[in-house]
Structure formats: C-alpha cells, structure tokens
Amino acid sequence: MAAAALENTKETIAMRVVDALRDDIITMALKPGDVISESDIAGRYGVSRQPVREAFIRLAQQGLLLIRPKRATVVKKISPLGVRQSRFIRESIEVEIIRRVAGQPSDDAADVLTKLIADQEAASDAGDSRRFHTLDELFHRTLARLAGVEYAWQLIDDHKMQLDRVRYLTLGVSSTQRAIAEHKQIVEAVARADAAAAETAMRAHLARAELLLNQTISDFPDYFE
Amino acid sequence: MAAAALENTKETIAMRVVDALRDDIITMALKPGDVISESDIAGRYGVSRQPVREAFIRLAQQGLLLIRPKRATVVKKISPLGVRQSRFIRESIEVEIIRRVAGQPSDDAADVLTKLIADQEAASDAGDSRRFHTLDELFHRTLARLAGVEYAWQLIDDHKMQLDRVRYLTLGVSSTQRAIAEHKQIVEAVARADAAAAETAMRAHLARAELLLNQTISDFPDYFE
DNA sequence: GCCGACATGCTTCCATACAAGATCGGCATT
DNA sequence: AATGCCGATCTTGTATGGAAGCATGTCGGC
C-alpha cells in the first residue's frame, strides 16, 4: 500500500478517504480483485469505519469498488465489455465534438492545439509518460471546450475512470510518437475546416485504444473479468 | 409527500430509501429547491438516520440532491446547462447508434420497431401518457440493443435522470402524435438502410426537446437554476 | 473415506450517541 | 434605530456498539 496519511486538503474525512482510495485504485496500488474491508482501511488511515463506509459507497457508484452485501468489498475487476462500451460513448461524443470544431473554425483554435502538441513532443522527448498522459487528456478536453461542451466532458468523467485504469497499465507500452502524429492529423483537418477528414482522423486515433486493450488483457489477465 | 411505507423488494433499507426518494424526485413529489434532512426522512420512513444518509450520498452523486455540509440537503434545481449538455451526450450517442443500425440492417429490426410504434399509438389513443413515455424509452433502448451497445445505454442512465425530470413536467404538453410520426420516419430510413436520412430524422426528433425545455423553463421558473 | 450439521470468525448493515459547524433570533450596546 | 454579539437549535459529520448474513473449517455420523 501507499501512504498511511491523508492529504489535509478536502473538507471531510470521507472525501479524503475517497481521494486516497481512488488514487490507489487507478495507480494499481490496489489491484483489481483485492479484497478490502471497512475496518481494514479505517485502521490503516486511523479513522473510524463510518467515513470509510461512505467512501466505499461513492467509489462503488463510480464503478471502482464492488460491495457484496454482508460478504465483502473488492476492487472491481476491469470489464472488457464495460471498457469497450465506454469507448463507444467516448467515440460518439468526440466525433460530434470534432465535427463542431471543424465546422465552425476559429482563428486561434488551431494555434492552441498546435501549442499543446508541441508540449506533448517535449514531454515525449523527456520520457515523461505521466506528463504526456496529462497533456493528452488536456488535448481532448480542449477540443470539448472549443466545441462549447466542456461541461459534458465532466459528466462522462466517471466512465472515463474505467479507461484510465487500462491506460495506466499501458503507460510504458503505448507509442507517444504515434499519438502525436495522430493529433497532428486531427489539427490539420480542423485547420482546413475539413470535418469529414477530422472525423476520420479522430476515429483512427481512438481505434488504437482497442489494440492496447487487447494487449493489456493478455498482459494482465488477472485484472480483467 | 407520497407513501410512508417502503417497498419491501430490495435487499437493504438504504436501497429502498434510494428508490423511494428517487421516485419522489422524478415525479416532482419532492420539488427542486425543497429542503430535506436526514432525520426528517428517517422519521417519515421509520428508520434510523444512517441508511437515509447513505441514500442521500447516492442520490447526490446522481445529481438529484445537493448536500451542503453542516447546512442542509436540498433537492437540486434543474440546471438548463446540464440538461443541454446531457442532451448533447445523448444526441451524440443516438446518432452513432442509428448509423450503425441503418448501416447493418437486420430483417426483423424494422419489424420490432414498427410493432413498438403500434403500441405507442395505442397508448396515445388511450391517453395514457405515462405508458407512452415508457414505450418511448423502450423504443430508444431497443435501437441501442440492435446496435449492440445496450450496456452503454445503462451507463448513461444517470445522466438521463436530469432529462427525465424535465420530461415529467412536459407530460401533458408534448405532442405524442408528433413523436410517433418522427419515430416512423426513423424506422422508414432504417428499413431503407439510409443512414444519412436516419441520422437527420433522429436529430430532428431530439431537437424538439430543446423547444420543450424552453417552454418548461418559462412554465416552472422556480424549478430551474 | 465421505458428507453434512454446526460453531466460529469474518463481513457489511443498522441504530444510537456525540461532536462540530452553520443559521437565525433575541438582546445588549452604541 | 442600527448594529454586533451570542446562544439556542438546527444541520451534517464521526465514532462506536451490536445485529444479521455469509464463508469456512471442524467435528461427528455414516
């Protein structure tokens, strides 16, 4: 396990426990299939069972924990079906976003995106895959903002967590160079206001995740259902 | 308020409270802006505060309640922005779905959909708007199943609840005849395997919700932010 | 040797008591 | 009369004890 101290940032203990556990789950410090209990976590963080229990409820609703009443609570294994359907949702939305952005092109849209790609190249050259990941997410979030639906991006954050766990497992595997090249293609199409090309490029970009998923399933079979 | 007795179907008390409260909220028995408290609801259902509190947490995560720590808990007012972004998500997904269904037409797909429309006409003639609503939802869910993404439909159920509250307010206003006509257009396009026409029809169908939303906001201004 | 009843130790679930922040009213002071 | 203090009384947050269900391993019967 990771730290035994809670960040003192959030208001309530329950919220701090939520943040700590979610981080442990996404970073695989708590592995899919691991069994945890209220008193276990409570003792580990030096708090009572009640806030831990409420944290469990929140994380269970986010699909990260599975509470089996009167039995136990386990870190939910990653569901390939769930991941694929989450990808379907994400692809549907991102395609719609890229159409809008390419359809109503603003002057600085391409500039902002180009600058983000430059940052990604810097992170890639430095071998900082964690920062690359963050910038990659920012790239897609920026597209949502340019389309005027940034709030919608927050709405699907819960579903994205399933994808994030898979992505964390692929940090060393995925080719950052290839992702950067695909981002460039998308921006180029947006700059030309070519919605069809932008959509095609976006679908191709997201399709690579399917290969990564299959690779990950065979690399870590125990983490999947 | 509505019933003071909990259905004895679900496993735990907390789950029963969740179901009861959610139903009261969607059917506007609990109105947006209403202030409730744990002990209030607990006394009303004859249970302790604890399961009620857990129900509050779940409903807050679903966007139906707003817990203000140490202050109170209120039934969340409907956010027009949130509704529009939920609609954006839904439209993105449904367009993708209708493309797939129209793209890979199965023989009985049109038959199943046609039968559903017939049921809707029957409900409309009988003036049973509640049943019409249920069938309408089934129509769209069936499309998701035909596209092979029924599970994704469940994933966005949480967001749909925002739309459901608005829809409940429009039960007497919306034109069932018009909705049926639009459904027929969609099915016709699917039967002809005309993906472009199906997409256009679906967008038009969903666009009507924007008008209903604006109408509802002016009819019930107190229910919105 | 095999199989089932049962005790034991786990878990989550619920109830209750207390703690701590927030609100609102009365009341003293200015 | 206006204003600021302060306490009664709400609220949600946390702690703890016990109840109920489930899994497991032991022991007795066959």
Coordinates of C-alpha atoms (C1' of nucleotides) in Angstrom, one line a residue:
Chain A
M1 CA 0.0 0.0 0.0
A2 CA 0.9 3.6 -0.4
A3 CA 0.8 6.4 2.1
A4 CA -0.7 6.0 5.5
A5 CA -1.5 9.7 5.9
L6 CA -4.4 11.5 4.3
E7 CA -3.9 14.8 2.5
N8 CA -5.4 17.5 4.5
T9 CA -7.0 19.3 1.6
K10 CA -10.6 18.3 1.5
E11 CA -13.4 19.2 3.9
T12 CA -14.5 15.9 5.4
I13 CA -12.6 12.8 6.3
A14 CA -14.8 10.8 4.0
M15 CA -13.8 12.9 1.0
R16 CA -10.2 12.5 1.8
V17 CA -10.6 8.8 2.0
V18 CA -12.3 8.8 -1.4
D19 CA -9.4 10.6 -3.0
A20 CA -6.8 8.4 -1.4
L21 CA -8.5 5.2 -2.4
R22 CA -9.3 6.3 -5.9
D23 CA -5.7 7.2 -6.4
D24 CA -4.6 3.9 -5.1
I25 CA -7.0 2.1 -7.4
I26 CA -6.1 3.9 -10.6
T27 CA -2.4 3.6 -9.9
M28 CA -2.9 -0.1 -9.2
A29 CA -1.6 0.2 -5.7
L30 CA -4.9 -1.6 -5.0
K31 CA -5.2 -4.2 -7.7
P32 CA -8.4 -5.5 -9.3
G33 CA -9.7 -8.4 -7.2
D34 CA -8.1 -7.2 -4.0
V35 CA -10.4 -7.6 -1.0
I36 CA -10.7 -4.7 1.4
S37 CA -12.9 -4.1 4.4
E38 CA -14.1 -1.1 6.2
S39 CA -12.2 -1.8 9.4
D40 CA -9.1 -2.6 7.4
I41 CA -9.0 0.8 5.7
A42 CA -10.2 2.6 8.8
G43 CA -7.3 1.2 10.8
R44 CA -4.9 2.0 8.1
Y45 CA -5.8 5.6 8.0
G46 CA -6.6 6.0 11.7
V47 CA -10.2 7.0 11.3
S48 CA -13.5 5.3 12.2
R49 CA -15.4 2.9 10.0
Q50 CA -18.2 5.3 9.1
P51 CA -16.3 7.7 6.8
V52 CA -14.6 4.8 5.2
R53 CA -18.0 3.1 4.6
E54 CA -19.3 6.3 2.9
A55 CA -16.2 6.4 0.7
F56 CA -16.9 2.8 -0.3
I57 CA -20.4 3.8 -1.4
R58 CA -19.1 6.7 -3.5
L59 CA -16.4 4.6 -5.2
A60 CA -18.9 1.7 -5.7
Q61 CA -21.2 4.1 -7.6
Q62 CA -18.2 5.2 -9.7
G63 CA -17.6 1.5 -10.7
L64 CA -14.3 1.2 -8.9
L65 CA -15.5 -1.0 -6.0
L66 CA -18.0 -3.8 -5.8
I67 CA -19.8 -4.0 -2.5
R68 CA -21.2 -7.5 -1.9
P69 CA -23.7 -7.0 1.0
K70 CA -22.8 -8.9 4.1
R71 CA -19.9 -10.5 2.3
A72 CA -17.0 -8.3 1.4
T73 CA -15.9 -5.3 -0.7
V74 CA -13.5 -5.9 -3.6
V75 CA -11.7 -3.7 -6.0
K76 CA -13.7 -4.3 -9.2
K77 CA -12.0 -6.1 -11.9
I78 CA -11.9 -4.3 -15.2
S79 CA -14.8 -5.4 -17.5
P80 CA -13.6 -5.6 -21.2
L81 CA -17.3 -5.1 -22.2
G82 CA -17.6 -2.1 -20.0
V83 CA -14.4 -0.6 -21.4
R84 CA -15.5 -1.1 -24.9
Q85 CA -18.9 0.5 -24.3
S86 CA -17.2 3.4 -22.5
R87 CA -15.1 3.8 -25.6
F88 CA -18.2 3.7 -27.7
I89 CA -19.6 6.5 -25.7
R90 CA -16.4 8.5 -25.8
E91 CA -16.0 8.0 -29.6
S92 CA -19.6 9.1 -30.2
I93 CA -19.1 12.3 -28.3
E94 CA -15.6 13.1 -29.6
V95 CA -16.7 12.6 -33.2
E96 CA -19.5 15.0 -32.6
I97 CA -17.1 17.4 -30.9
I98 CA -14.6 17.3 -33.7
R99 CA -17.3 17.9 -36.3
R100 CA -18.4 21.0 -34.5
V101 CA -14.9 22.3 -34.0
A102 CA -14.0 21.7 -37.7
G103 CA -17.4 23.1 -38.8
Q104 CA -17.1 26.4 -37.0
P105 CA -13.4 27.1 -37.2
S106 CA -12.0 29.9 -35.0
D107 CA -8.7 31.5 -35.8
D108 CA -6.9 30.6 -32.7
A109 CA -8.2 27.1 -32.3
A110 CA -5.5 25.6 -34.4
D111 CA -2.9 27.7 -32.6
V112 CA -3.9 26.5 -29.2
L113 CA -4.0 22.9 -30.3
T114 CA -0.7 23.2 -32.1
K115 CA 0.9 24.5 -28.9
L116 CA -0.4 21.6 -26.9
I117 CA 1.1 19.2 -29.4
A118 CA 4.4 20.9 -29.0
D119 CA 4.2 20.4 -25.3
Q120 CA 3.5 16.8 -25.8
E121 CA 6.5 16.4 -28.0
A122 CA 8.6 17.9 -25.3
A123 CA 7.2 15.5 -22.7
S124 CA 7.7 12.6 -25.1
D125 CA 11.3 13.6 -25.7
A126 CA 11.9 13.9 -22.0
G127 CA 10.4 10.4 -21.5
D128 CA 7.9 11.8 -19.0
S129 CA 5.0 9.5 -19.8
R130 CA 3.0 10.7 -16.9
R131 CA 3.1 14.3 -18.1
F132 CA 2.4 13.1 -21.6
H133 CA -0.7 11.4 -20.4
T134 CA -1.9 14.6 -18.7
L135 CA -1.3 16.6 -21.8
D136 CA -3.1 14.1 -23.9
E137 CA -6.1 14.4 -21.7
L138 CA -5.8 18.2 -21.9
F139 CA -5.8 18.0 -25.7
H140 CA -9.1 16.2 -25.8
R141 CA -10.6 18.4 -23.1
T142 CA -9.6 21.5 -25.0
L143 CA -11.4 20.2 -28.1
A144 CA -14.5 19.9 -25.9
R145 CA -14.1 23.4 -24.7
L146 CA -13.7 24.7 -28.2
A147 CA -16.9 22.9 -29.1
G148 CA -18.7 24.6 -26.2
V149 CA -19.4 21.4 -24.3
E150 CA -16.7 21.3 -21.6
Y151 CA -19.3 20.6 -19.0
A152 CA -20.3 17.5 -20.9
W153 CA -16.7 16.3 -20.6
Q154 CA -17.0 16.4 -16.8
L155 CA -20.2 14.4 -17.0
I156 CA -18.5 11.5 -18.5
D157 CA -15.5 11.6 -16.2
D158 CA -16.9 8.8 -14.2
H159 CA -17.0 6.5 -17.2
K160 CA -13.5 7.6 -18.2
M161 CA -12.1 6.2 -15.0
Q162 CA -12.6 2.7 -16.4
L163 CA -10.4 3.7 -19.3
D164 CA -7.9 5.4 -17.1
R165 CA -7.1 2.2 -15.3
V166 CA -6.4 0.5 -18.6
R167 CA -4.3 3.4 -19.7
Y168 CA -2.2 3.4 -16.6
L169 CA -1.3 -0.2 -17.4
T170 CA -0.2 0.8 -20.9
L171 CA 2.0 3.7 -19.8
G172 CA 5.2 2.0 -20.9
V173 CA 3.7 0.3 -23.9
S174 CA 1.9 2.9 -25.9
S175 CA 3.7 4.8 -28.6
T176 CA 3.7 8.5 -27.8
Q177 CA 5.2 9.3 -31.2
R178 CA 2.3 7.7 -32.9
A179 CA -0.2 9.5 -30.8
I180 CA 1.4 12.8 -31.5
A181 CA 1.3 12.2 -35.2
E182 CA -2.4 11.4 -35.0
H183 CA -3.0 14.5 -33.1
K184 CA -1.3 16.5 -35.8
Q185 CA -3.5 15.0 -38.4
I186 CA -6.6 16.0 -36.4
V187 CA -5.4 19.5 -36.0
E188 CA -4.5 19.8 -39.7
A189 CA -8.0 18.7 -40.7
V190 CA -9.5 21.2 -38.2
A191 CA -7.3 24.0 -39.6
R192 CA -8.6 23.1 -43.1
A193 CA -12.2 23.1 -41.8
D194 CA -12.5 19.6 -43.2
A195 CA -15.0 18.0 -40.9
A196 CA -15.0 14.6 -42.7
A197 CA -11.3 14.3 -42.5
A198 CA -11.2 15.4 -38.9
E199 CA -13.8 12.7 -38.1
T200 CA -11.8 10.0 -39.9
A201 CA -8.6 11.0 -38.1
M202 CA -10.3 11.1 -34.7
R203 CA -11.8 7.6 -35.2
A204 CA -8.5 6.2 -36.2
H205 CA -6.9 7.8 -33.2
L206 CA -9.4 6.3 -30.8
A207 CA -9.4 2.9 -32.6
R208 CA -5.8 2.3 -31.4
A209 CA -7.2 2.0 -27.9
E210 CA -8.8 -1.3 -28.9
L211 CA -5.4 -2.8 -29.8
L212 CA -4.0 -1.5 -26.5
L213 CA -6.9 -3.1 -24.6
N214 CA -6.4 -6.5 -26.2
Q215 CA -2.7 -6.3 -25.4
T216 CA -3.3 -5.3 -21.9
I217 CA -5.8 -8.1 -21.3
S218 CA -3.3 -10.7 -22.4
D219 CA -0.6 -9.0 -20.3
F220 CA -2.6 -8.8 -17.1
P221 CA -5.4 -11.4 -17.4
D222 CA -6.0 -11.4 -13.6
Y223 CA -7.1 -7.8 -13.7
F224 CA -10.0 -8.5 -16.0
E225 CA -13.3 -10.3 -15.7
Chain B
M1 CA -45.4 13.7 0.3
A2 CA -46.3 10.4 -1.0
A3 CA -46.3 7.0 0.6
A4 CA -44.9 6.5 4.1
A5 CA -44.1 2.8 3.5
L6 CA -41.2 1.4 1.7
E7 CA -41.5 -1.3 -0.9
N8 CA -40.1 -4.5 0.5
T9 CA -38.4 -5.6 -2.6
K10 CA -34.7 -4.6 -2.4
E11 CA -32.1 -6.0 -0.1
T12 CA -31.1 -3.3 2.2
I13 CA -33.1 -0.4 3.8
A14 CA -30.7 2.1 2.2
M15 CA -31.6 0.8 -1.3
R16 CA -35.3 1.0 -0.6
V17 CA -34.9 4.6 0.6
V18 CA -32.9 5.4 -2.6
D19 CA -35.7 4.1 -4.8
A20 CA -38.4 5.8 -2.8
L21 CA -36.7 9.2 -2.9
R22 CA -35.7 9.0 -6.5
D23 CA -39.2 8.3 -7.5
D24 CA -40.5 11.2 -5.4
I25 CA -37.9 13.5 -7.0
I26 CA -38.6 12.5 -10.6
T27 CA -42.3 12.6 -10.2
M28 CA -41.9 16.1 -8.5
A29 CA -43.4 14.9 -5.3
L30 CA -40.2 16.4 -4.0
K31 CA -39.7 19.7 -5.9
P32 CA -36.5 21.3 -6.9
G33 CA -35.4 23.6 -4.1
D34 CA -37.2 21.6 -1.4
V35 CA -35.1 21.3 1.8
I36 CA -34.9 17.9 3.4
S37 CA -32.9 16.5 6.3
E38 CA -31.7 13.1 7.3
S39 CA -33.8 12.9 10.4
D40 CA -36.8 14.3 8.6
I41 CA -36.8 11.4 6.0
A42 CA -35.7 8.9 8.6
G43 CA -38.7 9.7 10.8
R44 CA -41.0 9.7 7.8
Y45 CA -40.0 6.1 6.9
G46 CA -39.5 4.9 10.4
V47 CA -35.8 4.0 10.0
S48 CA -32.6 5.4 11.5
R49 CA -30.6 8.3 10.1
Q50 CA -27.8 6.0 8.8
P51 CA -29.4 4.4 5.8
V52 CA -31.1 7.7 4.9
R53 CA -27.7 9.4 5.0
E54 CA -26.3 6.7 2.6
A55 CA -29.2 7.2 0.3
F56 CA -28.5 10.9 0.2
I57 CA -24.9 10.2 -0.8
R58 CA -26.0 8.0 -3.7
L59 CA -28.6 10.5 -4.9
A60 CA -26.2 13.4 -4.6
Q61 CA -23.7 11.5 -6.8
Q62 CA -26.5 11.1 -9.3
G63 CA -27.1 14.8 -9.4
L64 CA -30.5 14.8 -7.8
L65 CA -29.6 16.1 -4.4
L66 CA -27.2 18.7 -3.2
I67 CA -25.6 18.1 0.2
R68 CA -24.3 21.3 1.8
P69 CA -22.1 20.1 4.6
K70 CA -23.2 21.1 8.0
R71 CA -26.0 23.2 6.5
A72 CA -28.7 21.2 4.8
T73 CA -29.6 18.9 1.9
V74 CA -31.8 20.2 -0.9
V75 CA -33.4 18.7 -4.0
K76 CA -31.2 20.1 -6.7
K77 CA -32.7 22.6 -9.0
I78 CA -32.6 21.6 -12.7
S79 CA -29.7 23.1 -14.5
P80 CA -30.6 24.2 -18.0
L81 CA -26.9 24.0 -18.9
G82 CA -26.7 20.5 -17.5
V83 CA -29.8 19.4 -19.4
R84 CA -28.5 20.8 -22.7
Q85 CA -25.1 19.0 -22.2
S86 CA -26.9 15.8 -21.3
R87 CA -28.8 16.2 -24.5
F88 CA -25.6 16.7 -26.4
I89 CA -24.3 13.5 -25.0
R90 CA -27.5 11.7 -25.8
E91 CA -27.7 13.0 -29.3
S92 CA -24.0 12.1 -30.0
I93 CA -24.7 8.5 -28.9
E94 CA -28.0 8.1 -30.5
V95 CA -26.7 9.4 -33.8
E96 CA -23.9 6.9 -33.7
I97 CA -26.4 4.2 -32.8
I98 CA -28.8 5.0 -35.6
R99 CA -26.0 4.9 -38.1
R100 CA -25.0 1.5 -37.0
V101 CA -28.5 0.2 -37.1
A102 CA -29.1 1.6 -40.5
G103 CA -25.7 0.5 -41.7
Q104 CA -26.1 -3.1 -40.9
P105 CA -29.8 -3.7 -41.3
S106 CA -31.3 -6.9 -40.0
D107 CA -34.5 -8.3 -41.3
D108 CA -36.5 -8.1 -38.2
A109 CA -35.2 -4.8 -36.9
A110 CA -37.8 -2.8 -38.7
D111 CA -40.5 -5.3 -37.7
V112 CA -39.7 -4.9 -34.0
L113 CA -39.6 -1.2 -34.2
T114 CA -42.8 -1.0 -36.2
K115 CA -44.5 -3.0 -33.5
L116 CA -43.3 -0.7 -30.8
I117 CA -44.7 2.2 -32.7
A118 CA -48.0 0.5 -32.9
D119 CA -48.1 0.1 -29.2
Q120 CA -47.3 3.7 -28.8
E121 CA -50.2 4.7 -31.0
A122 CA -52.4 2.6 -28.8
A123 CA -51.2 4.2 -25.7
S124 CA -51.6 7.6 -27.3
D125 CA -55.2 6.9 -28.3
A126 CA -55.9 5.7 -24.8
G127 CA -54.5 8.9 -23.5
D128 CA -52.1 7.0 -21.3
S129 CA -49.2 9.4 -21.3
R130 CA -47.3 7.5 -18.7
R131 CA -47.3 4.4 -20.7
F132 CA -46.4 6.3 -23.8
H133 CA -43.4 7.7 -22.0
T134 CA -42.3 4.1 -21.0
L135 CA -42.7 2.9 -24.6
D136 CA -40.8 5.9 -25.9
E137 CA -37.9 5.0 -23.7
L138 CA -38.2 1.4 -24.8
F139 CA -38.0 2.5 -28.5
H140 CA -34.7 4.2 -28.0
R141 CA -33.4 1.4 -25.8
T142 CA -34.3 -1.1 -28.5
L143 CA -32.3 0.8 -31.0
A144 CA -29.3 0.6 -28.6
R145 CA -29.8 -3.1 -28.4
L146 CA -29.9 -3.5 -32.1
A147 CA -26.6 -1.6 -32.4
G148 CA -25.1 -3.9 -29.8
V149 CA -24.5 -1.3 -27.2
E150 CA -27.3 -1.9 -24.8
Y151 CA -24.9 -1.8 -21.9
A152 CA -23.8 1.7 -22.9
W153 CA -27.4 2.7 -22.5
Q154 CA -27.3 1.7 -18.9
L155 CA -24.1 3.7 -18.4
I156 CA -25.7 7.0 -19.3
D157 CA -28.8 6.3 -17.3
D158 CA -27.6 8.5 -14.5
H159 CA -27.4 11.5 -16.9
K160 CA -30.8 10.7 -18.3
M161 CA -32.3 11.3 -15.0
Q162 CA -31.8 15.1 -15.5
L163 CA -33.8 14.8 -18.7
D164 CA -36.4 12.6 -17.1
R165 CA -37.4 15.3 -14.6
V166 CA -37.9 17.8 -17.4
R167 CA -39.8 15.2 -19.4
Y168 CA -42.2 14.6 -16.5
L169 CA -43.0 18.2 -16.4
T170 CA -43.9 18.1 -20.1
L171 CA -46.1 15.1 -19.9
G172 CA -49.3 17.0 -20.7
V173 CA -47.7 19.3 -23.1
S174 CA -45.7 17.2 -25.6
S175 CA -47.5 16.0 -28.7
T176 CA -47.5 12.3 -28.7
Q177 CA -48.8 12.3 -32.3
R178 CA -45.8 14.2 -33.5
A179 CA -43.3 12.0 -31.7
I180 CA -44.9 8.9 -33.3
A181 CA -44.6 10.5 -36.7
E182 CA -41.0 11.1 -36.1
H183 CA -40.4 7.6 -34.9
K184 CA -42.0 6.3 -38.1
Q185 CA -39.6 8.4 -40.2
I186 CA -36.7 7.0 -38.4
V187 CA -37.8 3.4 -38.9
E188 CA -38.5 4.0 -42.5
A189 CA -35.0 5.3 -43.1
V190 CA -33.6 2.3 -41.2
A191 CA -35.7 -0.1 -43.3
R192 CA -34.2 1.6 -46.5
A193 CA -30.7 1.3 -44.9
D194 CA -30.4 5.0 -45.5
A195 CA -28.0 6.0 -42.7
A196 CA -27.9 9.7 -43.6
A197 CA -31.7 10.0 -43.6
A198 CA -31.9 8.1 -40.4
E199 CA -29.4 10.5 -38.8
T200 CA -31.3 13.5 -40.0
A201 CA -34.5 12.2 -38.7
M202 CA -33.0 11.3 -35.3
R203 CA -31.5 14.8 -34.9
A204 CA -34.8 16.4 -35.8
H205 CA -36.5 14.1 -33.3
L206 CA -34.2 15.1 -30.5
A207 CA -34.1 18.7 -31.4
R208 CA -37.7 19.1 -30.4
A209 CA -36.6 18.6 -26.8
E210 CA -34.9 22.0 -26.9
L211 CA -38.2 23.6 -27.5
L212 CA -39.9 21.7 -24.7
L213 CA -37.1 22.7 -22.4
N214 CA -37.5 26.4 -23.1
Q215 CA -41.3 26.1 -22.7
T216 CA -40.8 24.3 -19.4
I217 CA -38.4 26.8 -18.0
S218 CA -40.9 29.6 -18.6
D219 CA -43.7 27.4 -17.1
F220 CA -41.8 26.4 -14.0
P221 CA -39.1 29.0 -13.4
D222 CA -38.7 28.1 -9.8
Y223 CA -37.6 24.6 -10.6
F224 CA -34.5 25.8 -12.6
E225 CA -31.3 27.5 -11.6
Chain C
dG1 C1' -13.1 -42.1 3.4
dC2 C1' -17.1 -39.1 2.5
dC3 C1' -20.6 -36.0 3.8
dG4 C1' -23.5 -32.9 6.5
dA5 C1' -24.6 -30.1 10.8
dC6 C1' -22.7 -26.6 13.4
dA7 C1' -19.7 -23.3 15.7
dT8 C1' -16.7 -19.6 14.8
dG9 C1' -15.0 -15.7 12.8
dC10 C1' -15.3 -12.7 9.3
dT11 C1' -18.1 -9.1 6.6
dT12 C1' -21.4 -5.3 5.8
dC13 C1' -25.6 -3.1 7.7
dC14 C1' -28.2 -0.5 11.1
dA15 C1' -29.0 2.1 15.3
dT16 C1' -27.6 5.4 18.6
dA17 C1' -24.8 8.9 20.8
dC18 C1' -21.9 12.6 20.5
dA19 C1' -19.2 16.3 18.1
dA20 C1' -18.8 20.4 15.4
dG21 C1' -20.1 23.8 12.1
dA22 C1' -24.0 27.0 10.4
dT23 C1' -28.2 29.6 10.9
dC24 C1' -31.3 32.5 13.0
dG25 C1' -33.3 35.0 16.6
dG26 C1' -33.1 37.8 20.7
dC27 C1' -30.7 41.2 23.2
dA28 C1' -27.5 44.3 24.8
dT29 C1' -24.7 48.1 23.3
dT30 C1' -23.8 52.0 20.7
Chain D
dA1 C1' -33.0 52.9 15.5
dA2 C1' -29.0 50.3 13.8
dT3 C1' -25.5 47.0 14.7
dG4 C1' -22.8 43.5 16.6
dC5 C1' -22.6 39.7 19.9
dC6 C1' -24.0 35.4 21.5
dG7 C1' -26.6 31.4 22.4
dA8 C1' -30.4 28.0 21.3
dT9 C1' -31.2 25.0 17.8
dC10 C1' -31.0 23.4 13.6
dT11 C1' -28.0 20.7 10.2
dT12 C1' -24.4 17.1 8.7
dG13 C1' -20.1 14.5 10.2
dT14 C1' -18.0 11.0 13.0
dA15 C1' -17.5 7.2 16.5
dT16 C1' -18.9 3.0 18.4
dG17 C1' -21.7 -1.0 19.6
dG18 C1' -24.4 -4.6 18.3
dA19 C1' -27.3 -7.3 14.8
dA20 C1' -27.7 -10.2 10.8
dG21 C1' -25.9 -12.7 7.0
dC22 C1' -22.3 -15.4 4.8
dA23 C1' -17.9 -18.4 4.4
dT24 C1' -15.1 -21.6 6.3
dG25 C1' -13.2 -25.2 8.8
dT26 C1' -14.1 -28.6 12.4
dC27 C1' -16.2 -32.4 14.2
dG28 C1' -19.3 -36.2 14.4
dG29 C1' -22.1 -39.6 12.0
dC30 C1' -22.4 -42.8 8.4

